[in-house]
Amino acid sequence: MNTANAHHFSGHETFPLRQMWLKKVFDQSVAGYRVPKAAFSDESAIAAFGVGKNMVSSIRHWALACDVLRDSSDSRFFELSPVAIEVLCDGGLDPYAENPTTAWHAHWWLAGKGNRATTWHWLFNHVTSPTFTRQELESPLENFARKHDPKRRLSASTLSRDLDTCLRSYAPRFAGGSPEDFAEPLLGELGLLQEIHKGQYAFRRGPKGTLHNALFAYALLDYWERSEVSMSSMAFETIAYGEGSPGRVFKLDENSIAERLMGLNDLTSGFLAWTDTAGLRQVHKQAGDSNEMCLNMIRRAYD
């Protein structure tokens, strides 16, 4: 998990991320691609974002969690990430967050990297039951939180609310609740989680038609940098099943992963290459900085 932002169980005010929220944050930017922190706290914030006070706080949380905003050396401002600038600017790759790649990228930051989203990371990496209810997950999540941060006192209600928000982010409620509950969450379109009966959930494993091969390659490179940065090769099993791996976080089956890996050589111009010799399946990575290739893969994912 992203240790810099580990053990984060609140901030969203129980509102799942909505499609236009990240663009609304981008539109608050001033010269130098910075967003004043006051944009979220001034009396004018409610009118500027067109939502209530708690929802403004939620929008700020999601913008930070999804790497649209980053902390700045100037304490008065947040700064926009390079990817956010390329994607969300007017005339950018996806200014209105309509392309599935934007949602997959957000999911990667939350569930893959665990950025300000411990429960998201925990759900997609530690829950292996075929089906589950929120109530069945509450005790294991509480045990996980206590084990990894024993000095911090987290109430059961805080964890329960966080878990409920996480589940509703991917599988909106059947019925009931406020009109806001019927607004489709950005992550709901990914088809990763389904509510098979009221209150009972299951992951949807298998090929993901809206997940671009280039976004998969970006996630693989990002995972590699965080887990095995010094290694020149990575085993298929690690890519498919390692904690925080693309296979696990995107809920892909082995055949789907293998198909994507076979195309890496052409996709990355040889920077990543798949080999399958004598039953040893692995990906090889050229020496060098992966950052530019990651950004290139983001761009390609919007083709």
XYZ file of N, CA, C and O in Angstrom, residues 147-234:
352
model
N -4.465 -3.906 13.494
C -3.166 -4.575 13.345
C -2.126 -3.639 12.742
O -0.967 -3.612 13.176
N -2.537 -2.844 11.753
C -1.583 -2.007 11.042
C -1.411 -0.626 11.659
O -0.476 0.089 11.300
N -2.284 -0.252 12.566
C -2.153 1.048 13.228
C -2.695 0.923 14.651
O -3.718 1.509 14.995
N -1.997 0.135 15.507
C -2.547 -0.191 16.834
C -2.724 1.015 17.753
O -3.544 0.975 18.669
N -1.983 2.091 17.521
C -2.077 3.254 18.406
C -3.273 4.141 18.098
O -3.648 4.986 18.904
N -3.841 3.954 16.933
C -4.940 4.818 16.520
C -6.274 4.204 16.918
O -6.514 3.034 16.682
N -7.123 5.005 17.513
C -8.440 4.524 17.921
C -9.468 4.893 16.848
O -9.784 6.057 16.660
N -9.938 3.892 16.146
C -10.941 4.089 15.111
C -12.264 3.494 15.577
O -12.311 2.348 16.007
N -13.330 4.273 15.494
C -14.625 3.758 15.932
C -15.178 2.800 14.884
O -14.909 2.915 13.682
N -15.977 1.849 15.346
C -16.610 0.899 14.436
C -17.522 1.624 13.454
O -17.643 1.221 12.294
N -18.154 2.708 13.896
C -19.063 3.446 13.011
C -18.301 4.138 11.883
O -18.791 4.211 10.744
N -17.093 4.639 12.171
C -16.270 5.263 11.125
C -15.909 4.245 10.054
O -16.033 4.509 8.848
N -15.488 3.063 10.487
C -15.124 2.016 9.534
C -16.343 1.531 8.750
O -16.255 1.265 7.547
N -17.479 1.425 9.410
C -18.699 0.980 8.752
C -19.129 1.972 7.674
O -19.509 1.575 6.562
N -19.058 3.260 7.982
C -19.418 4.288 6.999
C -18.454 4.269 5.815
O -18.857 4.425 4.657
N -17.179 4.082 6.104
C -16.182 4.037 5.041
C -16.437 2.846 4.120
O -16.379 2.952 2.890
N -16.730 1.715 4.720
C -17.002 0.503 3.951
C -18.267 0.663 3.105
O -18.304 0.273 1.928
N -19.285 1.252 3.686
C -20.533 1.476 2.952
C -20.300 2.395 1.761
O -20.797 2.150 0.656
N -19.518 3.457 1.962
C -19.217 4.388 0.874
C -18.416 3.695 -0.219
O -18.644 3.918 -1.411
N -17.482 2.848 0.175
C -16.678 2.103 -0.787
C -17.557 1.206 -1.653
O -17.455 1.210 -2.884
N -18.434 0.440 -1.025
C -19.305 -0.473 -1.772
C -20.244 0.297 -2.697
O -20.453 -0.087 -3.853
N -20.806 1.401 -2.202
C -21.711 2.204 -3.039
C -20.979 2.901 -4.182
O -21.607 3.294 -5.180
N -19.668 3.054 -4.057
C -18.893 3.663 -5.136
C -18.890 2.785 -6.387
O -18.783 3.283 -7.508
N -18.993 1.482 -6.188
C -18.937 0.527 -7.302
C -20.289 -0.099 -7.617
O -20.535 -0.514 -8.743
N -21.142 -0.200 -6.629
C -22.457 -0.825 -6.802
C -23.501 0.056 -6.118
O -23.755 -0.097 -4.924
N -24.071 1.008 -6.849
C -25.059 1.912 -6.240
C -26.221 1.146 -5.630
O -26.527 0.021 -6.028
N -26.877 1.763 -4.682
C -27.974 1.112 -3.960
C -29.104 0.706 -4.893
O -29.380 1.366 -5.895
N -29.771 -0.406 -4.530
C -30.933 -0.869 -5.294
C -32.031 0.203 -5.316
O -32.547 0.557 -6.347
N -32.384 0.687 -4.160
C -33.471 1.662 -4.059
C -33.364 2.374 -2.720
O -32.625 1.958 -1.842
N -34.123 3.441 -2.583
C -34.117 4.181 -1.334
C -32.984 5.188 -1.296
O -32.174 5.278 -2.202
N -32.948 5.946 -0.229
C -31.910 6.949 -0.093
C -32.288 8.245 -0.775
O -33.387 8.428 -1.289
N -31.363 9.173 -0.790
C -31.606 10.497 -1.352
C -31.420 10.477 -2.864
O -30.843 9.536 -3.413
N -31.865 11.520 -3.567
C -31.631 11.594 -5.016
C -30.146 11.488 -5.371
O -29.804 10.973 -6.426
N -29.303 11.958 -4.471
C -27.859 11.886 -4.725
C -27.396 10.437 -4.870
O -26.449 10.137 -5.597
N -28.074 9.512 -4.192
C -27.696 8.095 -4.286
C -27.944 7.527 -5.676
O -27.372 6.511 -6.052
N -28.833 8.189 -6.433
C -29.155 7.678 -7.764
C -28.219 8.242 -8.830
O -28.246 7.782 -9.970
N -27.434 9.262 -8.480
C -26.442 9.780 -9.409
C -25.329 8.738 -9.543
O -24.756 8.302 -8.557
N -25.076 8.327 -10.759
C -24.135 7.221 -10.984
C -22.729 7.593 -10.511
O -22.146 8.564 -10.977
N -22.159 6.816 -9.591
C -20.780 7.074 -9.185
C -19.830 6.826 -10.354
O -20.082 5.975 -11.213
N -18.737 7.570 -10.403
C -17.764 7.428 -11.481
C -17.274 5.990 -11.602
O -17.104 5.470 -12.706
N -17.068 5.314 -10.467
C -16.506 3.964 -10.490
C -17.558 2.893 -10.769
O -17.214 1.735 -11.017
N -18.831 3.273 -10.737
C -19.891 2.298 -10.959
C -19.892 1.725 -12.360
O -20.348 0.599 -12.584
N -19.369 2.490 -13.325
C -19.383 2.037 -14.717
C -18.353 0.945 -14.990
O -18.362 0.332 -16.062
N -17.451 0.681 -14.057
C -16.363 -0.256 -14.311
C -16.803 -1.718 -14.243
O -16.101 -2.595 -14.748
N -17.923 -1.984 -13.596
C -18.419 -3.352 -13.524
C -17.550 -4.267 -12.688
O -17.455 -5.464 -12.956
N -16.921 -3.734 -11.656
C -16.035 -4.535 -10.807
C -16.775 -5.238 -9.675
O -16.334 -6.276 -9.181
N -17.895 -4.653 -9.260
C -18.626 -5.162 -8.101
C -20.108 -5.122 -8.432
O -20.585 -4.170 -9.055
N -20.822 -6.144 -8.036
C -22.263 -6.143 -8.265
C -22.997 -6.529 -6.988
O -22.494 -7.305 -6.171
N -24.160 -5.954 -6.821
C -25.028 -6.301 -5.695
C -25.979 -7.383 -6.203
O -26.949 -7.098 -6.908
N -25.683 -8.636 -5.873
C -26.445 -9.757 -6.438
C -27.785 -9.944 -5.740
O -28.744 -10.419 -6.343
N -27.853 -9.631 -4.460
C -29.098 -9.536 -3.705
C -28.979 -8.294 -2.854
O -27.881 -7.757 -2.688
N -30.060 -7.831 -2.309
C -29.995 -6.612 -1.517
C -29.016 -6.793 -0.357
O -29.195 -7.652 0.506
N -27.951 -6.005 -0.369
C -26.953 -6.056 0.694
C -25.897 -7.130 0.519
O -24.996 -7.244 1.342
N -25.978 -7.919 -0.555
C -24.997 -8.981 -0.792
C -24.252 -8.695 -2.096
O -24.876 -8.466 -3.132
N -22.934 -8.714 -2.008
C -22.095 -8.281 -3.118
C -21.185 -9.405 -3.601
O -20.896 -10.363 -2.877
N -20.701 -9.239 -4.840
C -19.716 -10.163 -5.398
C -18.866 -9.404 -6.408
O -19.365 -8.502 -7.107
N -17.594 -9.755 -6.485
C -16.730 -9.180 -7.513
C -17.081 -9.784 -8.867
O -17.479 -10.947 -8.958
N -16.924 -9.000 -9.908
C -17.048 -9.510 -11.278
C -15.639 -9.751 -11.805
O -14.911 -8.820 -12.135
N -15.251 -11.007 -11.869
C -13.926 -11.356 -12.361
C -14.007 -11.713 -13.847
O -15.015 -12.233 -14.308
N -12.917 -11.455 -14.565
C -12.888 -11.793 -15.972
C -12.360 -10.640 -16.802
O -11.826 -9.664 -16.270
N -12.485 -10.727 -18.133
C -11.984 -9.658 -19.000
C -12.754 -8.371 -18.764
O -13.954 -8.393 -18.459
N -12.086 -7.273 -18.881
C -12.710 -5.960 -18.690
C -12.604 -5.194 -20.008
O -11.549 -4.659 -20.351
N -13.716 -5.173 -20.732
C -13.705 -4.619 -22.073
C -13.355 -3.148 -22.149
O -12.817 -2.681 -23.153
N -13.660 -2.384 -21.098
C -13.387 -0.942 -21.137
C -12.007 -0.584 -20.596
O -11.618 0.585 -20.617
N -11.252 -1.579 -20.119
C -9.904 -1.324 -19.606
C -8.918 -1.363 -20.772
O -8.653 -2.423 -21.336
N -8.397 -0.219 -21.142
C -7.475 -0.121 -22.275
C -6.159 -0.819 -21.942
O -5.673 -0.755 -20.804
N -5.581 -1.489 -22.931
C -4.306 -2.168 -22.718
C -3.223 -1.211 -22.226
O -2.363 -1.591 -21.430
N -3.266 0.031 -22.681
C -2.251 0.999 -22.260
C -2.421 1.391 -20.791
O -1.432 1.636 -20.089
N -3.666 1.436 -20.301
C -3.875 1.737 -18.877
C -3.423 0.558 -18.029
O -2.851 0.728 -16.950
N -3.641 -0.669 -18.531
C -3.117 -1.858 -17.862
C -1.586 -1.790 -17.790
O -0.990 -2.071 -16.743
N -0.932 -1.411 -18.902
C 0.533 -1.303 -18.927
C 1.015 -0.224 -17.957
O 2.023 -0.401 -17.256
N 0.301 0.905 -17.902
C 0.631 1.963 -16.936
C 0.569 1.425 -15.508
O 1.477 1.656 -14.692
N -0.502 0.698 -15.197
C -0.662 0.152 -13.845
C 0.447 -0.849 -13.536
O 0.974 -0.882 -12.415
N 0.813 -1.668 -14.514
C 1.891 -2.635 -14.314
C 3.212 -1.929 -14.019
O 3.932 -2.305 -13.087
N 3.527 -0.894 -14.786
C 4.759 -0.138 -14.546
C 4.745 0.534 -13.176
O 5.746 0.535 -12.454
N 3.603 1.096 -12.816
C 3.476 1.763 -11.519
C 3.644 0.754 -10.381
O 4.340 1.014 -9.386
N 3.011 -0.401 -10.522
C 3.143 -1.477 -9.528
C 4.592 -1.937 -9.432
O 5.120 -2.161 -8.336
N 5.251 -2.066 -10.554
C 6.652 -2.503 -10.608
C 7.539 -1.521 -9.850
O 8.407 -1.911 -9.063
N 7.315 -0.237 -10.069
C 8.124 0.801 -9.408
C 7.963 0.758 -7.888
O 8.884 1.084 -7.143
N 6.791 0.348 -7.428
C 6.536 0.341 -5.986
C 6.916 -0.965 -5.318
O 7.173 -0.994 -4.121
N 6.930 -2.059 -6.080
C 7.112 -3.360 -5.432
C 8.444 -4.036 -5.750
O 9.035 -4.667 -4.880
N 8.896 -3.929 -6.992
C 10.121 -4.639 -7.384
C 10.970 -3.754 -8.289
O 11.400 -4.176 -9.372
N 11.221 -2.524 -7.823
C 11.865 -1.531 -8.684
C 13.235 -1.961 -9.174
O 13.664 -1.602 -10.280
N 13.950 -2.762 -8.396
C 15.307 -3.149 -8.776
C 15.344 -4.377 -9.679
O 16.414 -4.754 -10.178
N 14.207 -5.024 -9.892
C 14.160 -6.264 -10.665
C 13.926 -5.968 -12.151
O 13.144 -5.088 -12.498
N 14.597 -6.733 -13.004
C 14.433 -6.541 -14.450
C 13.351 -7.440 -15.034
O 13.011 -7.323 -16.208
N 12.807 -8.334 -14.216
C 11.722 -9.201 -14.693
C 10.705 -9.407 -13.576
O 11.028 -9.272 -12.389
N 9.480 -9.716 -13.978
C 8.404 -9.961 -13.014
C 7.615 -11.179 -13.468
O 7.224 -11.279 -14.634
